[in-house]
XYZ file of C-alpha atoms in Angstrom:
778
model
C 87.173 72.834 180.814
C 89.640 71.026 178.607
C 93.294 70.865 177.802
C 94.451 72.765 174.767
C 96.550 71.238 171.973
C 100.324 70.863 172.310
C 102.288 74.000 171.559
C 103.532 74.337 168.021
C 106.448 76.485 166.855
C 105.799 80.179 166.712
C 109.223 81.694 166.242
C 109.491 85.452 166.076
C 111.459 87.125 163.246
C 114.612 87.298 165.399
C 114.542 83.524 165.924
C 113.206 83.447 169.489
C 110.351 81.157 170.288
C 108.459 83.881 172.088
C 108.968 87.306 173.639
C 110.095 87.135 177.274
C 110.988 89.565 180.017
C 113.614 88.717 182.602
C 113.780 85.077 181.473
C 110.623 84.208 183.379
C 108.641 82.824 180.474
C 105.933 85.498 180.806
C 105.016 87.203 177.523
C 105.767 90.882 176.941
C 102.957 92.963 178.390
C 102.947 91.356 181.837
C 104.941 94.296 183.254
C 105.118 95.780 186.759
C 102.379 97.994 188.141
C 103.344 101.518 187.125
C 106.995 100.498 186.649
C 109.296 99.715 183.755
C 109.891 95.993 183.096
C 112.227 94.489 185.630
C 112.178 97.345 188.162
C 109.975 95.521 190.672
C 106.797 96.696 192.362
C 106.292 99.575 194.758
C 108.220 98.969 197.937
C 110.319 96.197 196.383
C 114.059 95.971 195.822
C 114.100 96.077 192.029
C 115.101 93.407 189.521
C 116.712 91.155 192.129
C 113.411 90.875 194.007
C 111.600 89.950 190.807
C 114.159 87.214 190.109
C 113.899 85.908 193.683
C 110.114 85.636 193.513
C 110.304 83.920 190.174
C 112.770 81.408 191.520
C 110.545 80.678 194.515
C 107.180 80.186 192.805
C 107.934 80.113 189.041
C 105.572 83.045 188.352
C 106.465 86.729 188.403
C 103.781 87.805 190.843
C 104.910 91.437 190.697
C 103.614 91.428 187.121
C 100.231 89.820 187.793
C 97.133 91.126 189.543
C 94.348 89.031 191.071
C 90.811 90.085 190.125
C 87.864 88.214 191.632
C 85.079 87.026 189.319
C 82.609 89.102 191.316
C 84.581 92.330 190.805
C 83.291 94.946 188.410
C 86.462 94.808 186.327
C 86.001 91.065 185.812
C 83.229 91.834 183.329
C 85.595 93.716 180.993
C 86.821 91.320 178.220
C 89.655 93.685 177.308
C 91.045 93.205 180.779
C 90.332 89.612 181.814
C 89.666 88.055 178.409
C 86.355 87.017 176.897
C 86.113 83.647 178.657
C 86.402 85.077 182.175
C 84.338 88.166 181.312
C 81.483 86.016 180.018
C 81.495 83.937 183.192
C 81.587 87.037 185.396
C 78.670 88.508 183.484
C 76.776 85.206 183.685
C 77.347 85.039 187.436
C 76.054 88.599 187.820
C 72.921 87.519 185.898
C 72.330 84.639 188.315
C 73.507 81.773 186.111
C 75.177 78.816 187.880
C 78.854 79.841 187.697
C 81.598 78.533 189.981
C 83.547 81.059 192.108
C 87.051 81.978 191.074
C 89.561 84.673 190.255
C 91.548 85.895 187.257
C 95.274 86.618 187.070
C 95.588 89.720 184.909
C 98.739 91.320 183.464
C 99.405 94.345 185.660
C 100.241 96.541 182.683
C 96.913 95.651 181.073
C 95.009 96.498 184.247
C 97.006 99.722 184.563
C 95.976 100.851 181.058
C 92.397 99.547 181.112
C 91.016 102.731 182.680
C 93.837 105.319 182.646
C 93.260 108.233 184.959
C 90.237 106.634 186.657
C 89.726 107.918 190.208
C 89.708 105.242 192.917
C 88.428 105.291 196.431
C 90.651 107.536 198.510
C 91.117 110.162 195.868
C 94.196 108.692 194.187
C 94.341 108.131 190.453
C 95.039 104.838 188.773
C 98.338 104.671 186.897
C 100.439 106.283 189.642
C 101.826 103.045 191.107
C 99.217 102.385 193.807
C 97.415 99.054 193.996
C 93.584 99.158 193.479
C 91.440 97.915 196.337
C 90.181 94.832 194.426
C 93.600 93.834 193.002
C 95.957 91.759 195.179
C 99.393 91.751 193.598
C 102.097 90.272 195.740
C 102.914 86.671 196.414
C 101.271 86.594 199.834
C 97.946 87.845 198.504
C 98.104 85.413 195.574
C 98.735 82.616 198.042
C 95.773 83.848 200.083
C 93.478 83.796 197.011
C 94.682 80.307 196.097
C 94.293 79.068 199.677
C 90.718 80.352 199.976
C 89.607 78.884 196.638
C 91.347 75.520 197.073
C 90.681 75.121 200.776
C 94.439 75.248 201.387
C 95.137 72.751 198.619
C 92.483 70.185 199.562
C 90.180 71.098 196.668
C 91.556 70.622 193.128
C 91.472 73.588 190.759
C 91.187 74.189 187.032
C 93.580 76.737 185.488
C 92.532 78.054 182.068
C 93.512 80.668 179.553
C 91.338 83.731 179.041
C 92.492 85.768 176.074
C 90.779 88.772 174.545
C 90.887 86.898 171.212
C 89.080 83.804 172.521
C 85.320 83.290 172.463
C 84.625 86.247 170.180
C 81.513 86.499 168.046
C 83.435 85.793 164.830
C 86.092 83.391 166.092
C 86.272 81.143 169.145
C 89.884 79.892 168.815
C 88.452 76.841 170.595
C 91.155 74.753 172.261
C 94.039 76.849 170.930
C 95.434 77.836 174.341
C 96.186 75.820 177.455
C 93.881 74.383 180.121
C 95.198 72.418 183.108
C 92.775 70.195 185.047
C 92.917 68.736 188.550
C 95.573 71.099 189.903
C 96.565 70.304 193.510
C 99.047 72.083 195.782
C 100.813 75.411 195.498
C 103.678 74.110 193.367
C 101.342 72.463 190.857
C 99.250 75.621 190.797
C 102.150 77.926 189.920
C 103.349 75.440 187.308
C 99.862 75.414 185.749
C 99.779 79.226 185.660
C 103.142 79.258 183.923
C 101.955 76.708 181.339
C 98.877 78.756 180.525
C 100.883 81.962 180.205
C 103.368 80.300 177.906
C 100.589 79.061 175.653
C 100.142 82.687 174.593
C 103.218 82.184 172.420
C 101.364 79.830 170.119
C 101.128 81.367 166.725
C 97.596 82.385 165.791
C 98.419 82.374 162.069
C 95.783 79.724 161.486
C 93.209 82.074 162.911
C 94.472 85.111 161.034
C 95.228 87.043 164.243
C 98.195 89.072 165.360
C 100.469 88.085 168.269
C 98.776 87.328 171.603
C 100.873 89.434 173.930
C 98.392 89.644 176.836
C 96.975 86.523 178.411
C 94.870 86.377 181.556
C 94.570 83.193 183.615
C 91.196 81.991 184.946
C 91.207 79.887 188.115
C 88.134 77.991 189.386
C 87.411 74.896 191.493
C 87.418 71.492 189.812
C 83.993 69.829 189.638
C 83.692 66.065 189.826
C 81.072 65.765 187.098
C 78.695 62.863 186.766
C 77.563 64.058 183.312
C 79.048 66.837 181.221
C 78.767 68.143 177.717
C 78.262 70.941 175.264
C 75.011 72.698 174.424
C 74.306 74.875 171.408
C 71.403 77.295 171.653
C 70.870 76.805 167.905
C 71.683 73.966 165.522
C 75.203 74.901 164.329
C 75.078 72.525 161.354
C 71.603 73.227 159.960
C 71.478 76.862 161.081
C 68.112 76.301 162.772
C 67.526 78.785 165.570
C 64.396 76.922 166.679
C 66.416 73.926 167.826
C 68.809 73.233 170.698
C 71.537 70.603 170.306
C 73.065 68.975 173.391
C 75.905 66.468 173.337
C 76.594 64.690 176.637
C 79.094 62.173 178.025
C 79.774 60.433 181.326
C 82.037 62.642 183.441
C 83.293 66.051 182.428
C 82.978 67.604 178.970
C 86.740 67.516 178.281
C 86.633 64.171 176.403
C 83.809 65.490 174.234
C 85.346 68.797 173.225
C 88.778 67.310 172.511
C 87.159 64.950 170.008
C 88.102 61.656 171.701
C 84.452 60.556 172.095
C 81.219 61.395 170.298
C 78.797 61.249 173.201
C 75.022 61.177 172.907
C 73.484 63.979 170.899
C 70.003 65.283 171.770
C 68.039 67.419 169.305
C 65.336 69.416 171.097
C 62.878 72.083 170.139
C 63.053 75.283 172.120
C 59.901 74.160 173.945
C 61.543 70.959 175.138
C 60.228 68.358 172.711
C 62.888 65.769 171.930
C 63.138 65.426 168.150
C 65.663 62.601 168.075
C 68.757 61.221 169.779
C 71.996 60.003 168.210
C 72.738 57.242 168.995
C 69.628 55.894 170.641
C 69.743 55.020 174.317
C 67.450 53.031 176.658
C 64.848 55.078 178.498
C 66.040 53.835 181.881
C 69.702 54.648 181.181
C 69.591 58.118 179.722
C 72.464 60.464 180.419
C 70.051 63.392 180.302
C 66.652 62.542 181.667
C 63.688 64.809 181.059
C 64.371 66.953 184.108
C 67.967 67.600 183.146
C 66.976 68.460 179.579
C 64.507 71.082 180.793
C 67.096 72.610 183.129
C 69.569 72.853 180.258
C 66.950 74.460 178.010
C 66.286 77.027 180.718
C 70.026 77.709 180.936
C 70.229 78.134 177.149
C 67.307 80.626 177.176
C 68.774 82.594 180.092
C 72.215 82.767 178.450
C 70.733 83.878 175.139
C 68.717 86.567 176.903
C 71.789 87.832 178.742
C 74.215 87.807 175.801
C 71.814 88.682 172.993
C 72.177 85.543 170.884
C 72.374 81.728 170.982
C 75.360 80.478 172.951
C 77.871 77.643 172.804
C 77.872 76.376 176.402
C 80.030 73.866 178.265
C 78.236 72.425 181.306
C 78.310 69.654 183.885
C 76.087 68.075 186.526
C 77.984 67.293 189.723
C 77.486 64.332 192.061
C 74.651 66.214 193.796
C 72.947 66.811 190.419
C 73.702 70.523 190.517
C 74.099 72.132 187.096
C 77.211 74.260 186.528
C 78.098 76.557 183.641
C 81.778 76.147 182.709
C 81.949 78.343 179.629
C 79.666 80.359 177.353
C 80.477 82.060 174.083
C 78.627 83.085 170.925
C 78.055 80.378 168.346
C 80.545 81.081 165.571
C 80.061 80.198 161.905
C 76.324 79.630 162.311
C 75.340 78.815 158.734
C 72.557 80.745 157.048
C 69.304 78.900 156.647
C 67.470 78.903 153.311
C 64.191 80.760 153.108
C 61.115 78.643 153.562
C 60.201 78.643 149.854
C 63.751 78.699 148.470
C 64.109 76.839 145.186
C 65.593 73.357 145.097
C 68.578 73.606 142.769
C 71.165 71.163 141.507
C 73.756 70.792 138.765
C 72.501 67.418 137.525
C 70.544 68.372 134.374
C 73.167 70.885 133.147
C 76.441 69.605 134.633
C 77.415 67.663 131.525
C 76.972 70.779 129.356
C 78.740 73.188 131.722
C 80.982 71.191 134.071
C 83.199 74.114 135.081
C 82.962 77.711 136.253
C 81.460 80.088 133.683
C 82.837 83.589 133.266
C 80.323 86.456 132.799
C 80.411 86.528 128.958
C 80.207 82.727 128.785
C 77.127 82.880 130.991
C 75.439 85.459 128.736
C 76.338 83.655 125.514
C 75.389 80.131 126.533
C 73.480 79.875 129.805
C 70.981 82.681 129.157
C 69.844 81.177 125.799
C 69.565 77.772 127.496
C 67.356 79.247 130.230
C 65.118 80.918 127.638
C 64.834 77.779 125.509
C 63.971 75.626 128.522
C 61.318 78.146 129.590
C 59.706 77.869 126.155
C 59.747 74.074 126.345
C 58.325 74.049 129.876
C 55.547 76.403 128.828
C 54.594 74.216 125.866
C 54.669 71.142 128.080
C 52.530 72.852 130.739
C 55.087 72.055 133.435
C 54.779 75.468 135.117
C 52.680 78.636 134.890
C 53.977 81.269 132.492
C 54.028 83.827 135.282
C 56.468 81.702 137.235
C 58.591 80.999 134.175
C 58.881 84.728 133.496
C 59.885 85.388 137.087
C 62.216 82.448 137.752
C 64.674 81.131 135.140
C 64.925 77.337 135.091
C 68.743 77.572 134.898
C 71.026 79.982 136.741
C 74.572 80.203 138.079
C 75.799 79.840 141.654
C 79.404 80.929 142.175
C 79.794 80.705 138.415
C 78.600 77.089 138.181
C 75.441 76.195 136.303
C 72.497 74.972 138.380
C 68.968 74.034 137.377
C 65.636 74.239 139.161
C 65.184 70.549 139.908
C 61.430 70.707 140.428
C 60.791 72.716 137.269
C 62.788 70.273 135.172
C 61.220 67.227 136.808
C 64.475 66.043 138.364
C 62.949 66.086 141.869
C 59.516 64.993 143.133
C 56.965 67.709 143.958
C 57.108 69.121 147.467
C 53.562 67.947 148.185
C 51.553 65.454 146.159
C 48.412 66.329 148.101
C 48.339 69.829 146.637
C 48.309 68.355 143.151
C 44.959 66.691 143.882
C 43.438 69.682 145.662
C 44.390 72.335 143.102
C 42.660 71.866 139.719
C 44.753 74.534 137.973
C 47.799 72.318 137.251
C 45.531 69.585 135.855
C 43.723 72.066 133.607
C 47.042 73.449 132.445
C 48.310 69.955 131.686
C 45.148 69.175 129.691
C 45.783 72.165 127.473
C 49.452 71.267 127.254
C 48.611 67.686 126.298
C 46.803 68.945 123.208
C 49.818 71.074 122.297
C 52.232 68.215 122.993
C 50.243 65.971 120.684
C 50.841 68.418 117.867
C 54.496 68.775 118.873
C 54.989 65.021 118.697
C 53.792 65.078 115.117
C 55.616 68.161 113.881
C 58.807 68.202 115.965
C 60.864 65.831 113.775
C 60.242 68.054 110.758
C 60.872 71.255 112.727
C 64.108 69.844 114.123
C 65.260 68.760 110.663
C 64.642 72.256 109.302
C 66.438 73.881 112.240
C 69.525 71.677 112.003
C 69.673 72.267 108.228
C 69.522 76.035 108.774
C 72.285 75.842 111.393
C 74.492 73.692 109.185
C 74.017 76.021 106.232
C 74.795 79.171 108.236
C 77.919 77.669 109.805
C 79.219 76.376 106.475
C 78.844 79.806 104.843
C 80.831 81.667 107.489
C 84.304 82.799 106.515
C 87.314 82.328 108.765
C 87.084 84.755 111.725
C 90.313 86.512 110.746
C 88.798 87.357 107.337
C 85.562 88.843 108.710
C 84.775 92.439 109.573
C 84.248 93.107 113.266
C 80.578 93.836 112.652
C 80.134 90.440 111.023
C 81.866 88.804 113.976
C 79.418 90.425 116.387
C 76.448 89.529 114.167
C 77.478 85.880 114.102
C 77.716 85.788 117.895
C 74.294 87.450 118.194
C 72.772 84.958 115.747
C 74.238 82.181 117.862
C 72.450 83.426 120.985
C 69.130 83.436 119.129
C 69.484 80.026 117.534
C 70.750 78.440 120.751
C 67.437 79.285 122.415
C 65.537 77.457 119.659
C 67.928 74.508 119.738
C 67.597 74.084 123.508
C 63.799 74.337 123.352
C 63.503 71.687 120.632
C 66.137 69.451 122.237
C 64.226 69.508 125.539
C 60.923 68.755 123.833
C 62.509 65.978 121.785
C 63.693 64.312 124.972
C 60.173 64.521 126.397
C 58.120 63.293 123.440
C 60.395 61.441 121.003
C 62.437 59.245 123.327
C 65.942 57.994 122.570
C 65.315 56.862 118.985
C 68.049 54.473 117.868
C 70.000 55.042 121.077
C 73.043 56.441 119.268
C 74.675 59.480 120.892
C 76.989 62.224 119.704
C 79.481 61.306 122.428
C 79.480 57.678 121.351
C 80.042 58.709 117.724
C 82.886 61.011 118.821
C 84.606 58.235 120.788
C 84.355 55.908 117.811
C 85.878 58.588 115.560
C 88.658 59.292 118.061
C 89.550 55.622 118.429
C 89.881 55.307 114.653
C 91.468 58.645 113.729
C 93.783 59.440 116.648
C 96.621 57.217 115.409
C 96.773 59.041 112.052
C 96.395 62.585 113.419
C 97.967 63.502 116.775
C 97.177 67.238 116.448
C 93.918 68.125 118.234
C 93.130 71.238 116.161
C 93.375 69.437 112.832
C 91.500 66.460 114.216
C 88.584 68.639 115.397
C 88.521 70.562 112.097
C 88.255 67.283 110.207
C 85.738 65.695 112.601
C 83.607 68.395 114.342
C 81.675 65.698 116.200
C 84.685 65.517 118.537
C 83.539 68.823 120.071
C 80.886 66.859 121.941
C 83.734 65.540 124.118
C 84.770 69.042 125.205
C 82.903 71.706 127.180
C 82.471 75.161 125.637
C 85.013 77.800 126.682
C 86.091 81.227 125.497
C 89.646 80.496 126.606
C 92.004 77.975 125.043
C 90.322 74.751 123.996
C 91.103 71.906 126.405
C 92.867 68.862 124.949
C 91.002 65.870 123.651
C 91.208 62.691 125.726
C 93.685 60.009 124.833
C 92.889 57.314 122.343
C 89.980 55.283 123.716
C 89.368 51.597 123.216
C 87.494 50.707 120.071
C 83.814 50.326 120.930
C 82.328 50.474 117.434
C 82.810 52.008 114.046
C 81.789 55.608 113.315
C 78.585 55.874 111.311
C 78.334 59.619 110.757
C 76.227 62.295 112.419
C 73.343 61.847 109.973
C 72.223 58.678 111.786
C 71.918 60.402 115.161
C 68.402 60.610 116.643
C 66.644 63.978 116.605
C 67.605 64.996 120.128
C 71.282 64.075 119.704
C 71.431 65.935 116.413
C 70.083 69.055 118.122
C 72.541 68.718 121.010
C 75.440 68.431 118.591
C 74.370 71.646 116.835
C 74.262 73.386 120.194
C 77.907 72.497 120.689
C 78.862 73.589 117.149
C 77.184 76.963 117.575
C 78.945 77.481 120.915
C 82.302 76.744 119.309
C 81.576 79.168 116.471
C 80.787 81.888 119.007
C 83.983 81.157 120.923
C 86.043 81.492 117.737
C 84.405 84.837 116.900
C 84.928 86.193 120.432
C 88.594 85.139 120.428
C 89.120 87.078 117.203
C 87.359 90.124 118.644
C 89.571 89.878 121.746
C 92.678 89.739 119.557
C 91.639 92.897 117.745
C 90.763 94.753 120.946
C 94.152 93.815 122.376
C 95.911 95.006 119.219
C 94.060 98.320 119.561
C 95.293 98.473 123.192
C 91.750 98.442 124.530
C 92.406 95.132 126.328
C 95.637 94.268 128.094
C 95.007 90.517 127.732
C 92.701 88.739 125.241
C 91.333 86.381 127.929
C 89.885 89.358 129.825
C 87.133 89.700 127.231
C 85.377 86.914 129.141
C 84.898 89.361 132.048
C 82.534 91.498 129.960
C 78.794 91.129 129.770
C 77.092 90.728 126.407
C 75.477 94.151 126.692
C 78.884 95.685 127.417
C 80.436 94.026 124.391
C 77.687 95.262 122.069
C 77.948 98.743 123.598
C 81.683 98.760 122.861
C 80.932 97.747 119.275
C 78.610 100.769 119.015
C 81.511 103.051 119.973
C 80.654 103.560 123.650
C 83.930 102.082 124.831
C 84.693 99.364 127.324
C 83.636 99.666 130.992
C 85.937 101.858 133.067
C 86.214 99.229 135.805
C 87.289 96.424 133.456
C 90.981 96.607 134.546
C 89.917 95.981 138.172
C 87.670 92.994 137.411
C 88.911 89.564 138.395
C 87.997 86.227 136.810
C 85.563 84.084 138.737
C 87.701 81.682 140.796
C 87.419 77.946 140.496
C 84.801 76.824 142.991
C 83.970 73.358 144.282
C 81.342 71.329 142.550
C 77.856 72.120 143.758
C 75.919 69.653 145.935
C 73.577 67.342 144.062
C 70.592 69.177 145.557
C 70.722 72.432 147.501
C 68.933 75.659 148.339
C 70.400 79.127 148.517
C 70.780 81.026 151.781
C 72.326 84.492 151.486
C 73.675 83.465 148.092
C 75.433 80.364 149.446
C 74.430 76.786 148.592
C 73.135 74.756 151.519
C 72.949 71.047 150.735
C 69.507 69.497 150.917
C 69.569 66.678 153.473
C 68.624 63.292 152.097
C 65.630 61.385 153.311
C 67.879 58.681 154.716
C 71.521 58.634 155.647
C 73.555 55.699 154.392
C 75.108 53.555 157.087
C 78.590 54.215 155.698
C 78.214 57.988 155.975
C 79.240 60.030 158.978
C 77.731 62.972 160.783
C 77.834 66.344 159.104
C 79.706 68.929 161.180
C 79.100 71.889 158.877
C 81.383 73.891 156.620
C 79.490 73.416 153.364
C 80.380 71.120 150.477
C 83.833 70.505 149.052
C 85.917 68.191 146.930
C 89.590 67.372 146.721
C 92.272 64.752 147.230
C 92.502 62.581 150.344
C 95.530 63.386 152.520
C 96.443 61.659 155.771
C 98.459 64.561 157.179
C 101.939 63.304 156.238
C 103.937 63.669 153.078
C 103.343 66.312 150.450
C 100.060 68.149 150.897
C 97.884 68.149 147.741
C 96.756 71.476 146.331
C 93.132 70.760 147.279
C 93.516 68.520 150.320
C 90.791 66.604 152.155
C 92.355 65.687 155.498
C 91.389 62.153 156.613
C 92.232 61.352 160.236
C 91.439 58.870 162.973
C 90.271 61.451 165.538
C 89.743 65.203 165.809
C 92.982 65.977 167.613
C 93.147 69.711 168.516
C 96.798 69.659 167.402
C 95.495 69.488 163.826
C 94.257 73.082 164.047
C 97.209 74.567 162.093
C 96.350 72.307 159.149
C 92.783 73.600 158.746
C 93.352 76.726 156.604
C 93.150 75.842 152.938
C 91.625 72.385 153.400
C 88.722 71.509 151.116
C 87.417 68.884 153.515
C 87.970 67.126 156.855
C 86.960 63.510 157.496
C 87.372 61.796 160.877
C 86.626 58.238 161.940
C 85.656 59.394 165.440
C 84.876 62.641 167.193
C 81.999 64.925 167.955
C 80.441 67.588 165.751
C 80.705 69.839 168.809
C 84.424 69.284 169.436
C 86.852 72.173 169.336
C 88.362 71.122 166.004
C 84.898 70.821 164.443
C 84.051 74.322 165.690
C 87.253 75.699 164.153
C 86.593 73.843 160.898
C 83.184 75.503 160.635
C 84.780 78.895 161.237
C 87.216 78.275 158.388
C 84.346 76.906 156.245
C 86.008 73.516 155.871
C 83.394 70.841 155.017
C 83.622 68.334 157.860
C 82.242 64.833 158.421
C 82.882 62.930 161.648
C 82.139 59.377 162.694
C 82.949 58.000 159.218
C 83.693 54.288 159.722
C 87.125 53.047 158.575
C 87.824 56.330 156.788
C 91.609 55.866 156.697
C 91.259 52.434 155.093
C 88.419 53.345 152.755
C 89.999 56.562 151.497
C 93.743 56.037 150.860
C 95.911 59.076 150.219
C 95.373 60.336 146.682
C 91.707 59.327 146.475
C 89.414 61.944 144.960
C 86.614 62.703 147.457
C 83.602 64.900 147.953
C 82.634 65.888 151.510
C 79.188 67.186 152.448
C 79.380 68.967 155.772
C 75.595 69.176 155.918
C 74.760 65.485 155.599
C 78.058 63.853 156.532
C 78.260 62.044 153.189
C 81.769 61.246 151.930
C 81.903 59.891 148.399
C 84.675 58.713 146.110
C 84.804 60.437 142.719
C 85.001 57.639 140.193
C 87.612 58.734 137.689
C 91.247 58.324 136.763
C 93.862 58.383 139.501
C 94.971 61.763 140.709
C 97.892 63.028 138.683
C 97.020 60.935 135.639
C 95.160 62.376 132.657
C 91.475 61.693 133.197
C 89.160 60.642 130.450
C 86.494 63.206 129.732
C 83.112 62.398 131.230
C 80.150 61.971 129.004
C 79.340 65.237 127.298
C 82.074 67.289 128.951
C 85.563 67.540 130.318
C 87.035 66.641 133.662
C 85.519 68.588 136.536
C 88.035 70.929 138.138
C 88.944 70.288 141.736
C 87.797 73.252 143.762
C 88.092 74.868 147.108
C 85.510 74.387 149.815
C 82.814 76.973 150.168
């Protein structure tokens, strides 16, 4: 029971702020019972009567019908809206719901069951008033008088739209709620305010115009404790947990984001897992008895509505529990399977920092996965059966991700199993013997491999001078040799160490610092010094520019002095660039033959499709309809997949500077404080979760708030729009000035600054790759 956000402009195409009939401020659709708009009700005196009633009470009562919450029609969401229908259904099921009535547009009631026979033999839709619908001003006054005890008991007047509280969208807090309504004049004014809130544009929610709005009226409860309860954990997606957030008084301060409250995490059997923040045992808002009563309410609501519910509740001064609102939990994130792999971009992010298109994945990531599998098998890091079944490197939304446990970038899930199971130890003993031989022979093998690669690359003609078959053969050779290069490079890192410590990137920076002044053209500079390719990521599209001239950190010494592993890594990059040059030439020829409409679209093919086209089988018929993989946000440092979506792995401990994760996934972008020009990928940083911010949510890549609850209306909407959200982040506005590059983890609440050049300035390439692209939240 809360107030909605202030109205924002929602002008119609003809310039009006909202459709009206008769100047009464009631949206189109609230028409007379069985009459044309403005003609009055049965037995009335036409339009003049309607104007007189409006002038007296401020509400066109000849266009509204009163339906009690206990009436059969009150359980129809198409008629009374989802909020009122849910409460009517809950009351019928015996849940603790306050009495009340709903003001329904007469036209909507008239069309809800056309032709239905009523008691007395008459048919609905012929102008008569149904037995359970009281339409005129006197009957409305009577309903108000009975519920409010002739104005002595305050009321709550709320919206109840058919679009609210749906399974896929709650529109939480979008429409009006008026609390503590006393007296007839205040009551009619509150009804008018709620009806007018239907004008608010739902563009942020992707809905059409809200022409029909019902009004729910119930008594006001003086709550000692109120809050919100989720029948499942809406952030972690755990259906075996119940999350309750409670505050002193009613739940309105909690859901509007002004306070965080105390959050209780319970199992479905009532065991308290933890509380945030902690509270003394003798001063708990929700003692054990109250927690059990709320759990029983959550189970009963889930049984009645067929799924976990988002419930607003309160305990009154007599410790009676009341249900204020119940709706399905929207945007409940999927939960990873129990044995889902732990993935992360760390080991491969510097090689593939951006989104890979399908052909790039087949040319470069598949050989890497095969080479790493060979190295892991030799090292005895995993059984061959598992390596054949699960590739150590894959793509998620086009971004490269590695199996962190396979590659040793994460500790084992259970150290105890390593002692109990002798198989891994036996496998490692065999692998140790092989690794001893590798340590002895690998330098020679690597030298032979790099010499073969250098010789092959040096003997290739310019792509424009080669036959198409030779182009394809060179690309195919590259896939084969990349597997060997990745296998030896991985083994070299495991058994040979860093050698002299020199790196290809360091050599490239030294070359760039010395040669950039004499040669400003990137293409000629790269042709003269191929080591510079180590500063750029592979791509089938246009080559990204080299970074600006760096500071002199040392003199170039040549690639021959690089340690074994760095020499292998440099050849990997050279082979990738050779393949890219061959594919670009093939794309040019296919475009000239009018088989491709754009050379860049060759990246949308798979390797098997490209070889099939070379064998005369033609290009895929659906190629014109294929779209490039969009730029996605950077992946979380560690995550598991649930229904194909990355779910960040929670850390063992949360840093004190972090906030609370409110869901929405993981995103990155530029800090924006809500004023001035909005960045393309904006992370909105605010003081509090004001519901008026709802129109800004679509398109955000993150939301950070200094205060607020993860169960507030704005947090619920942010989860629906899949905006990564962190609340309770201390001093966020001061710590993250506008223009700061940020990452936001809606799972853990972590907000981190991306350490790089200022936004809008050319950024220096990170080690081993180019600048990561800012992406949209997912």
